[in-house]
Amino acid sequence: MADDLGHRATRHAVVIGGSLAGLLAARVLAEHAERVTVVERDRFPEGPEARPGVPQGRHLHVLIAGGQTAFDALLPGFMDELRELGAPKVGVPEDMVQWQNGNWFRRTAASAHFYSGARPQLEWLVRQRVFADPRIELVDGHETVGLTGDSSRVRGVRLRERGAGAEKETRVLEADLVVDASGRSTKAADWLAAIGAEAPHEETIDTGLAYGTRVYRAPAGVLDSDAIGYFIVPNPDQEYGGVVLPVGDGTHLVTLSGLRGNEPPTEEGAFEEYAKRLPHPVISDWLAAAEPVSPVYGFRRTANIRRRYDRPGRRPAGFLATGDALCAFNPIYGQGMAVAALSAVALRRALADPKRTPTTRQVQRALLDASKQAWDISTGADKKMPGVLGDAAAPGALDKAVGWYLSRVQQRAAGDPVVGIPFRRAITLTSPLTTLFAPAVARAVLFGPVSETPAEPPLRRDA
């Protein structure tokens, strides 16, 4: 890496945060730097266990198709290893009983698949692969408290050890490139201000969505159904959501969600009662036949936040942001892990571009572009929800027309494969959103009828 990412070859790169985005960025940077150091405030567990630095780690995670391709590109054979660990593969719409916008989806042959294994398992597998590279080092149990350098260039990070008995003095870790992958709680705005640089403008869209998750064990064939999972999707007219999915060890994660003022409870017994607010009792009936095997874990920080490092401002060379530190989404849409991997693929392409020497601004723009489709999907849906807040929540000039068209897409996706297949490819980040405007799809959306869909939950696959 050269030019304003380092006027000489990059010898040392530091990644702040051992998140999935940080680990995958380190994997890519090792292809260009002599040495890469990952700084993580937690002390990593030895096995696939939850850790405090991933407060959402106990909740449901899915790896959608776009992310699967990206993980395999970064860590060849990764998906085979994940399957060997028992991560469940779920085909949609075939394996899911799904309600959305007043319609039950027909359970036709799967046109997309996702994996619903536990997040700590996937993260542990990534750690094993990334830290097997001798060029990548780990400094865990340390928090980043600042940057070194000035408004023209970052030259390293200031670290402080965490934990009882730890030294409270800071030390400097010099670097030619620093990548912030510290998550949605990043302190980069303060770090940049301290060296005389400008923080990026933050765009926010916040529905106030909150959710609770509990682990259950259920007998085979519960509800006399062959479905693998159940999903009730909230919308502007119906703000409650629920999802049931297996995690590969004989248990299921059940997540219930509601908007600001109607958050799901975490008290014993109240969680199951809350499920009765859903527009159909199918998930409540499933819960009645299952056994809870964990407490209820709550999560409240679900705002969409995008930090616009691509816009003009006094910002230093040698500093990049990725993952949730750059663009964080409402987790209900299941895009986060995929975007972390797609961002690392974008980083690889930008740094290896044979046509031009990479600059900080060019690479940062590539990272932002990698998250744009997921941002458009998440915020496009959230802008329509009641009580939405944030400086980016106001609809734009085209939002009304596009929203009208996409509402027709969703109405037809439940029963018409001409619309449903490209719809699933777009939301799983394997095809661009423009796919939904292709001629055959547009004809079905604008002129085709709404296909008949099941009147009751389709507990059995289509014959």
Coordinates of C-alpha atoms in Angstrom, one line a residue:
M1 CA 0.0 0.0 0.0
A2 CA 1.4 3.3 -0.9
D3 CA 0.4 7.0 -1.6
D4 CA -1.5 8.5 1.3
L5 CA -2.0 5.1 2.9
G6 CA 1.7 5.1 3.4
H7 CA 4.3 6.9 1.4
R8 CA 6.4 3.8 1.8
A9 CA 5.2 0.2 1.8
T10 CA 3.0 -0.5 4.8
R11 CA 5.0 -2.4 7.4
H12 CA 2.5 -2.5 10.2
A13 CA -1.3 -2.2 10.2
V14 CA -3.4 -2.1 13.4
V15 CA -7.0 -3.2 13.5
I16 CA -9.1 -1.9 16.4
G17 CA -11.6 -4.6 17.4
G18 CA -11.7 -8.3 17.0
S19 CA -15.1 -8.3 15.6
L20 CA -15.9 -10.3 12.5
A21 CA -15.3 -7.1 10.4
G22 CA -12.0 -6.6 12.2
L23 CA -10.8 -10.2 11.8
L24 CA -11.7 -10.3 8.1
A25 CA -10.1 -6.9 7.5
A26 CA -6.9 -8.2 9.2
R27 CA -7.0 -11.2 6.9
V28 CA -7.0 -8.9 3.9
L29 CA -4.4 -6.5 5.3
A30 CA -2.0 -9.4 5.9
E31 CA -1.8 -9.7 2.1
H32 CA -0.2 -6.2 1.9
A33 CA 1.4 -5.4 5.3
E34 CA 4.5 -7.1 6.8
R35 CA 2.6 -7.3 10.1
V36 CA -1.0 -6.8 11.3
T37 CA -2.0 -6.4 14.9
V38 CA -5.6 -6.9 16.1
V39 CA -6.3 -5.0 19.3
E40 CA -9.3 -6.3 21.2
R41 CA -10.7 -5.1 24.5
D42 CA -12.1 -8.5 25.5
R43 CA -9.9 -11.5 26.3
F44 CA -11.0 -14.1 23.7
P45 CA -12.5 -17.3 25.0
E46 CA -10.7 -20.5 24.1
G47 CA -13.8 -22.0 22.5
P48 CA -17.0 -21.0 20.7
E49 CA -18.4 -19.0 23.7
A50 CA -20.3 -15.7 24.0
R51 CA -18.2 -12.7 25.1
P52 CA -19.1 -9.3 26.6
G53 CA -17.8 -7.3 23.7
V54 CA -20.5 -8.8 21.5
P55 CA -23.7 -7.9 23.4
Q56 CA -25.8 -9.2 20.5
G57 CA -23.9 -12.5 20.5
R58 CA -26.6 -14.4 22.4
H59 CA -29.2 -13.4 19.9
L60 CA -30.2 -14.8 16.6
H61 CA -27.8 -14.5 13.7
V62 CA -28.1 -15.7 10.1
L63 CA -25.5 -15.8 7.4
I64 CA -27.3 -15.0 4.1
A65 CA -26.1 -16.0 0.7
G66 CA -24.1 -12.9 -0.2
G67 CA -22.1 -13.4 3.0
Q68 CA -21.5 -17.1 2.4
T69 CA -19.9 -16.3 -1.0
A70 CA -17.7 -13.5 0.6
F71 CA -16.6 -15.7 3.6
D72 CA -15.5 -18.4 1.1
A73 CA -13.6 -15.9 -1.0
L74 CA -11.7 -14.6 2.1
L75 CA -11.3 -17.9 3.9
P76 CA -11.4 -20.7 1.3
G77 CA -13.4 -23.7 2.5
F78 CA -15.0 -21.7 5.3
M79 CA -18.6 -22.7 4.5
D80 CA -17.6 -26.4 4.4
E81 CA -16.1 -26.1 7.9
L82 CA -19.2 -24.3 9.2
R83 CA -21.4 -27.1 7.9
E84 CA -19.2 -29.7 9.5
L85 CA -19.7 -27.9 12.9
G86 CA -23.4 -28.5 12.4
A87 CA -24.7 -25.0 11.5
P88 CA -28.3 -25.5 10.2
K89 CA -29.0 -24.7 6.5
V90 CA -32.4 -23.2 6.0
G91 CA -34.0 -22.9 2.5
V92 CA -36.5 -20.2 1.8
P93 CA -39.3 -20.2 1.2
E94 CA -39.4 -24.0 1.5
D95 CA -38.3 -24.5 5.1
M96 CA -40.0 -21.5 6.7
V97 CA -43.5 -20.7 7.8
Q98 CA -43.5 -17.0 7.1
W99 CA -46.1 -14.2 7.4
Q100 CA -45.4 -10.8 5.9
N101 CA -47.8 -7.9 5.1
G102 CA -50.8 -10.0 5.8
N103 CA -49.8 -12.9 3.6
W104 CA -48.4 -16.4 4.4
F105 CA -45.7 -17.3 1.9
R106 CA -46.1 -20.4 -0.2
R107 CA -43.5 -23.0 0.7
T108 CA -42.3 -23.6 -2.8
A109 CA -38.8 -24.9 -3.7
A110 CA -36.0 -23.0 -2.0
S111 CA -34.4 -20.2 -4.1
A112 CA -32.1 -19.0 -1.3
H113 CA -30.5 -20.5 1.7
F114 CA -29.1 -19.1 5.0
Y115 CA -27.3 -20.6 7.9
S116 CA -28.6 -20.1 11.4
G117 CA -25.9 -21.4 13.7
A118 CA -24.8 -19.7 16.9
R119 CA -22.8 -16.5 16.4
P120 CA -20.1 -17.5 18.9
Q121 CA -19.5 -20.7 16.8
L122 CA -19.0 -18.7 13.6
E123 CA -16.8 -16.1 15.2
W124 CA -14.6 -18.8 16.8
L125 CA -14.1 -20.5 13.5
V126 CA -13.1 -17.2 11.9
R127 CA -10.6 -16.6 14.7
Q128 CA -9.0 -20.0 14.2
R129 CA -8.5 -19.3 10.5
V130 CA -7.3 -15.7 10.8
F131 CA -4.8 -16.2 13.7
A132 CA -3.3 -19.2 12.0
D133 CA -1.6 -16.7 9.8
P134 CA 1.8 -15.8 11.4
R135 CA 1.6 -12.3 10.0
I136 CA -1.4 -11.5 12.2
E137 CA -0.9 -10.9 15.9
L138 CA -3.4 -10.4 18.7
V139 CA -3.3 -8.0 21.6
D140 CA -6.4 -8.8 23.6
G141 CA -7.5 -7.4 27.0
H142 CA -6.6 -3.9 25.8
E143 CA -8.8 -1.0 24.9
T144 CA -7.9 1.7 22.4
V145 CA -8.1 5.1 24.1
G146 CA -6.8 7.3 21.3
L147 CA -4.8 7.8 18.1
T148 CA -1.3 9.2 17.6
G149 CA -0.4 11.5 14.7
D150 CA -2.2 14.7 13.6
S151 CA -4.9 15.9 11.3
S152 CA -2.9 15.0 8.2
R153 CA -1.9 11.4 9.1
V154 CA -2.6 8.8 11.8
R155 CA 0.6 7.1 13.0
G156 CA -0.6 4.6 15.6
V157 CA -2.9 4.0 18.6
R158 CA -2.8 4.5 22.3
L159 CA -3.7 1.4 24.3
R160 CA -4.5 0.7 28.0
E161 CA -4.7 -2.8 29.5
R162 CA -8.1 -3.7 31.0
G163 CA -8.9 -5.8 34.1
A164 CA -8.1 -5.9 37.8
G165 CA -4.5 -5.2 38.6
A166 CA -3.8 -4.0 35.0
E167 CA -1.4 -1.1 34.4
K168 CA -3.4 2.1 33.9
E169 CA -0.8 3.9 32.0
T170 CA -1.2 4.0 28.2
R171 CA 1.3 2.7 25.7
V172 CA 1.7 3.6 22.0
L173 CA 1.5 1.0 19.2
E174 CA 2.9 2.6 16.1
A175 CA 1.3 1.8 12.7
D176 CA 1.3 2.9 9.1
L177 CA -2.4 2.2 8.9
V178 CA -5.2 2.0 11.5
V179 CA -8.6 0.4 10.8
D180 CA -11.4 1.1 13.2
A181 CA -13.6 -2.1 13.5
S182 CA -14.7 -1.4 17.1
G183 CA -18.4 -1.6 16.4
R184 CA -21.4 0.8 16.7
S185 CA -20.0 2.1 20.0
T186 CA -16.8 3.4 18.3
K187 CA -15.1 6.4 20.0
A188 CA -13.5 7.4 16.7
A189 CA -15.2 10.9 16.8
D190 CA -13.3 11.6 20.1
W191 CA -10.1 10.1 18.9
L192 CA -10.1 12.2 15.7
A193 CA -11.0 15.4 17.5
A194 CA -8.1 14.8 19.9
I195 CA -5.5 15.0 17.0
G196 CA -7.2 18.0 15.4
A197 CA -9.2 16.2 12.8
E198 CA -13.0 16.2 12.0
A199 CA -15.4 13.5 12.9
P200 CA -17.7 12.3 10.1
H201 CA -21.3 13.3 10.0
E202 CA -23.6 10.5 11.4
E203 CA -26.8 9.6 9.6
T204 CA -29.3 7.9 11.9
I205 CA -32.7 6.2 11.5
D206 CA -34.1 4.6 14.7
T207 CA -37.4 2.8 15.0
G208 CA -36.9 2.1 18.6
L209 CA -37.1 -1.6 17.9
A210 CA -36.1 -3.8 20.8
Y211 CA -36.1 -7.6 21.0
G212 CA -35.7 -10.4 23.4
T213 CA -34.2 -13.9 22.8
R214 CA -34.5 -17.1 24.6
V215 CA -33.2 -20.6 24.0
Y216 CA -35.7 -23.5 23.8
R217 CA -35.7 -27.2 23.2
A218 CA -38.6 -28.6 21.2
P219 CA -39.7 -32.1 20.3
A220 CA -39.4 -33.2 16.7
G221 CA -42.4 -32.4 14.5
V222 CA -43.8 -29.8 16.9
L223 CA -47.2 -28.5 15.6
D224 CA -47.2 -31.5 13.3
S225 CA -45.1 -29.4 10.9
D226 CA -42.1 -30.1 8.7
A227 CA -40.9 -26.5 8.9
I228 CA -37.4 -25.7 10.1
G229 CA -38.4 -22.2 11.2
Y230 CA -41.2 -19.7 11.8
F231 CA -41.1 -16.0 11.0
I232 CA -43.6 -13.2 11.5
V233 CA -42.3 -10.0 10.0
P234 CA -43.4 -6.6 11.4
N235 CA -44.6 -3.8 9.2
P236 CA -46.1 -0.3 9.7
D237 CA -49.5 -1.6 10.5
Q238 CA -48.3 -4.5 12.7
E239 CA -45.3 -3.7 14.8
Y240 CA -44.7 -7.0 16.5
G241 CA -42.2 -9.6 15.2
G242 CA -41.2 -13.1 16.0
V243 CA -38.8 -15.7 14.7
V244 CA -37.9 -19.3 15.6
L245 CA -34.8 -20.9 14.2
P246 CA -32.5 -23.9 15.0
V247 CA -28.9 -23.3 16.0
G248 CA -27.5 -26.7 15.4
D249 CA -27.2 -28.3 18.9
G250 CA -30.8 -29.5 19.2
T251 CA -32.0 -26.1 20.5
H252 CA -33.8 -23.2 18.9
L253 CA -33.4 -19.5 19.4
V254 CA -36.7 -17.6 19.7
T255 CA -36.7 -13.8 19.2
L256 CA -39.7 -11.5 19.8
S257 CA -39.6 -7.9 18.9
G258 CA -41.6 -4.7 19.3
L259 CA -41.1 -0.9 18.8
R260 CA -40.4 1.9 21.3
G261 CA -42.9 1.7 24.2
N262 CA -43.8 -1.9 23.4
E263 CA -40.5 -3.7 24.1
P264 CA -40.6 -7.4 24.8
P265 CA -40.1 -8.3 28.5
T266 CA -37.2 -10.3 29.9
E267 CA -39.1 -11.6 33.0
E268 CA -39.8 -15.3 33.4
G269 CA -43.2 -16.2 31.9
A270 CA -43.9 -12.7 30.5
F271 CA -41.9 -13.5 27.3
E272 CA -44.3 -16.3 26.3
E273 CA -47.3 -14.0 27.1
Y274 CA -45.8 -11.3 24.9
A275 CA -45.8 -13.7 22.0
K276 CA -49.6 -13.7 22.1
R277 CA -49.5 -10.1 20.7
L278 CA -48.3 -11.5 17.3
P279 CA -51.0 -11.4 14.5
H280 CA -51.2 -15.2 14.5
P281 CA -50.7 -17.7 17.4
V282 CA -48.4 -20.1 15.5
I283 CA -45.3 -19.0 17.4
S284 CA -47.2 -18.8 20.7
D285 CA -48.4 -22.4 20.0
W286 CA -44.8 -23.5 19.2
L287 CA -43.6 -22.0 22.5
A288 CA -46.3 -23.8 24.4
A289 CA -44.9 -27.1 23.2
A290 CA -41.3 -26.2 23.8
E291 CA -39.1 -26.1 27.0
P292 CA -37.1 -22.9 27.8
V293 CA -33.5 -23.7 28.7
S294 CA -32.1 -20.2 29.2
P295 CA -33.0 -16.8 30.6
V296 CA -34.4 -14.1 28.2
Y297 CA -31.8 -11.8 26.9
G298 CA -32.8 -8.3 25.8
F299 CA -31.3 -6.0 23.2
R300 CA -32.2 -2.4 22.6
R301 CA -29.5 -0.7 20.4
T302 CA -31.0 -1.2 16.9
A303 CA -30.7 2.1 15.2
N304 CA -29.3 2.4 11.7
I305 CA -26.1 4.6 11.9
R306 CA -23.9 5.5 8.9
R307 CA -20.8 7.6 9.4
R308 CA -20.0 9.6 6.3
Y309 CA -16.2 9.4 6.0
D310 CA -16.6 9.8 2.3
R311 CA -17.8 13.4 2.6
P312 CA -15.3 16.3 2.6
G313 CA -13.7 17.1 6.0
R314 CA -10.3 17.5 7.7
R315 CA -9.5 13.8 8.2
P316 CA -6.2 12.1 8.4
A317 CA -4.6 9.7 5.9
G318 CA -3.9 6.2 7.2
F319 CA -7.2 5.8 9.1
L320 CA -10.2 3.7 7.9
A321 CA -13.5 2.6 9.4
T322 CA -15.3 -0.7 8.6
G323 CA -18.1 -2.9 9.9
D324 CA -20.5 -1.3 12.4
A325 CA -18.0 1.4 13.1
L326 CA -18.8 2.6 9.6
C327 CA -22.3 1.5 9.0
A328 CA -24.6 -0.3 11.5
F329 CA -28.0 -1.7 10.6
N330 CA -31.1 -2.6 12.4
P331 CA -30.2 -6.3 13.2
I332 CA -33.7 -7.6 12.5
Y333 CA -32.8 -7.8 8.8
G334 CA -29.9 -10.2 9.3
Q335 CA -27.3 -8.4 7.2
G336 CA -24.5 -7.6 9.6
M337 CA -22.3 -10.7 9.2
A338 CA -22.7 -10.6 5.4
V339 CA -21.8 -7.0 5.2
A340 CA -18.7 -7.5 7.4
A341 CA -17.4 -10.1 4.9
L342 CA -18.5 -8.1 1.8
S343 CA -16.6 -5.1 3.2
A344 CA -13.4 -7.1 3.5
V345 CA -13.8 -8.3 -0.1
A346 CA -14.2 -4.6 -1.1
L347 CA -11.1 -3.8 0.9
R348 CA -9.2 -6.5 -0.9
R349 CA -10.3 -5.2 -4.3
A350 CA -9.5 -1.6 -3.5
L351 CA -6.0 -2.4 -2.2
A352 CA -5.2 -4.6 -5.1
D353 CA -6.5 -2.3 -7.8
P354 CA -4.0 -2.5 -10.6
K355 CA -5.2 0.7 -12.3
R356 CA -4.5 3.1 -9.4
T357 CA -2.6 3.4 -6.2
P358 CA -5.1 3.3 -3.3
T359 CA -5.7 6.3 -1.2
T360 CA -7.4 6.5 2.2
R361 CA -10.4 8.3 0.6
Q362 CA -10.7 5.8 -2.3
V363 CA -10.6 2.8 0.0
Q364 CA -13.0 4.3 2.5
R365 CA -15.5 5.0 -0.3
A366 CA -15.2 1.4 -1.4
L367 CA -16.0 0.2 2.1
L368 CA -19.0 2.5 2.3
D369 CA -20.2 1.3 -1.1
A370 CA -20.0 -2.3 0.1
S371 CA -22.6 -1.5 2.7
K372 CA -24.9 0.6 0.6
Q373 CA -27.4 -2.1 -0.6
A374 CA -27.9 -3.4 3.0
W375 CA -28.3 0.2 4.2
D376 CA -30.9 0.9 1.5
I377 CA -32.9 -2.2 2.4
S378 CA -32.8 -1.7 6.2
T379 CA -33.5 2.1 6.2
G380 CA -36.0 1.8 3.4
A381 CA -38.1 -0.5 5.5
D382 CA -37.5 1.4 8.8
K383 CA -38.5 4.8 7.4
K384 CA -42.0 3.5 7.1
M385 CA -42.4 2.4 10.7
P386 CA -44.4 4.4 13.2
G387 CA -42.4 6.7 15.5
V388 CA -39.2 6.5 13.6
L389 CA -36.6 9.1 14.6
G390 CA -33.3 10.4 13.2
D391 CA -31.9 12.9 10.9
A392 CA -32.1 10.6 7.9
A393 CA -35.6 9.4 8.6
A394 CA -37.5 11.9 6.4
P395 CA -38.5 10.4 3.1
G396 CA -36.6 11.6 0.0
A397 CA -38.1 12.8 -3.3
L398 CA -38.2 9.3 -4.8
D399 CA -39.1 7.4 -1.6
K400 CA -42.8 7.5 -2.1
A401 CA -42.7 6.2 -5.7
V402 CA -40.1 3.5 -4.9
G403 CA -42.0 2.6 -1.7
W404 CA -45.2 2.1 -3.7
Y405 CA -43.4 -0.2 -6.2
L406 CA -41.7 -2.2 -3.5
S407 CA -44.9 -2.7 -1.6
R408 CA -46.3 -4.3 -4.7
V409 CA -43.1 -6.5 -4.9
Q410 CA -43.7 -7.7 -1.4
Q411 CA -47.3 -8.5 -2.0
R412 CA -46.4 -10.7 -5.0
A413 CA -43.3 -12.2 -3.5
A414 CA -45.3 -14.4 -1.2
G415 CA -47.0 -16.3 -4.0
D416 CA -45.3 -15.5 -7.4
P417 CA -41.8 -17.0 -8.0
V418 CA -41.3 -14.5 -10.9
V419 CA -41.2 -11.8 -8.2
G420 CA -40.2 -13.9 -5.2
I421 CA -36.9 -15.3 -6.6
P422 CA -35.4 -11.9 -7.5
F423 CA -36.8 -10.4 -4.3
R424 CA -34.9 -13.0 -2.2
R425 CA -31.7 -12.6 -4.3
A426 CA -31.8 -8.8 -3.6
I427 CA -32.4 -9.1 0.2
T428 CA -29.7 -11.8 0.5
L429 CA -27.2 -9.4 -1.2
T430 CA -26.5 -11.7 -4.2
S431 CA -28.2 -9.5 -6.8
P432 CA -28.5 -5.7 -6.9
L433 CA -31.8 -4.0 -6.0
T434 CA -32.1 -3.1 -9.7
T435 CA -33.0 -6.8 -10.3
L436 CA -36.4 -5.9 -8.9
F437 CA -36.9 -3.5 -11.9
A438 CA -36.0 -6.0 -14.6
P439 CA -38.6 -6.2 -17.4
A440 CA -40.1 -9.5 -16.5
V441 CA -40.3 -8.6 -12.8
A442 CA -41.7 -5.1 -13.5
R443 CA -44.5 -6.6 -15.7
A444 CA -45.5 -9.0 -12.9
V445 CA -45.3 -6.2 -10.3
L446 CA -47.2 -3.5 -12.3
F447 CA -49.7 -5.6 -14.2
G448 CA -49.8 -9.1 -12.7
P449 CA -52.4 -10.2 -10.1
V450 CA -51.5 -11.0 -6.6
S451 CA -51.2 -14.8 -6.5
E452 CA -53.2 -16.7 -4.1
T453 CA -51.4 -17.5 -0.9
P454 CA -52.3 -19.9 2.0
A455 CA -55.1 -18.7 4.3
E456 CA -53.4 -20.4 7.3
P457 CA -49.8 -21.1 8.2
P458 CA -48.5 -23.6 5.7
L459 CA -47.2 -26.3 8.1
R460 CA -46.3 -28.6 5.2
R461 CA -44.2 -27.9 2.1
D462 CA -46.0 -27.4 -1.2
A463 CA -46.6 -30.7 -2.9

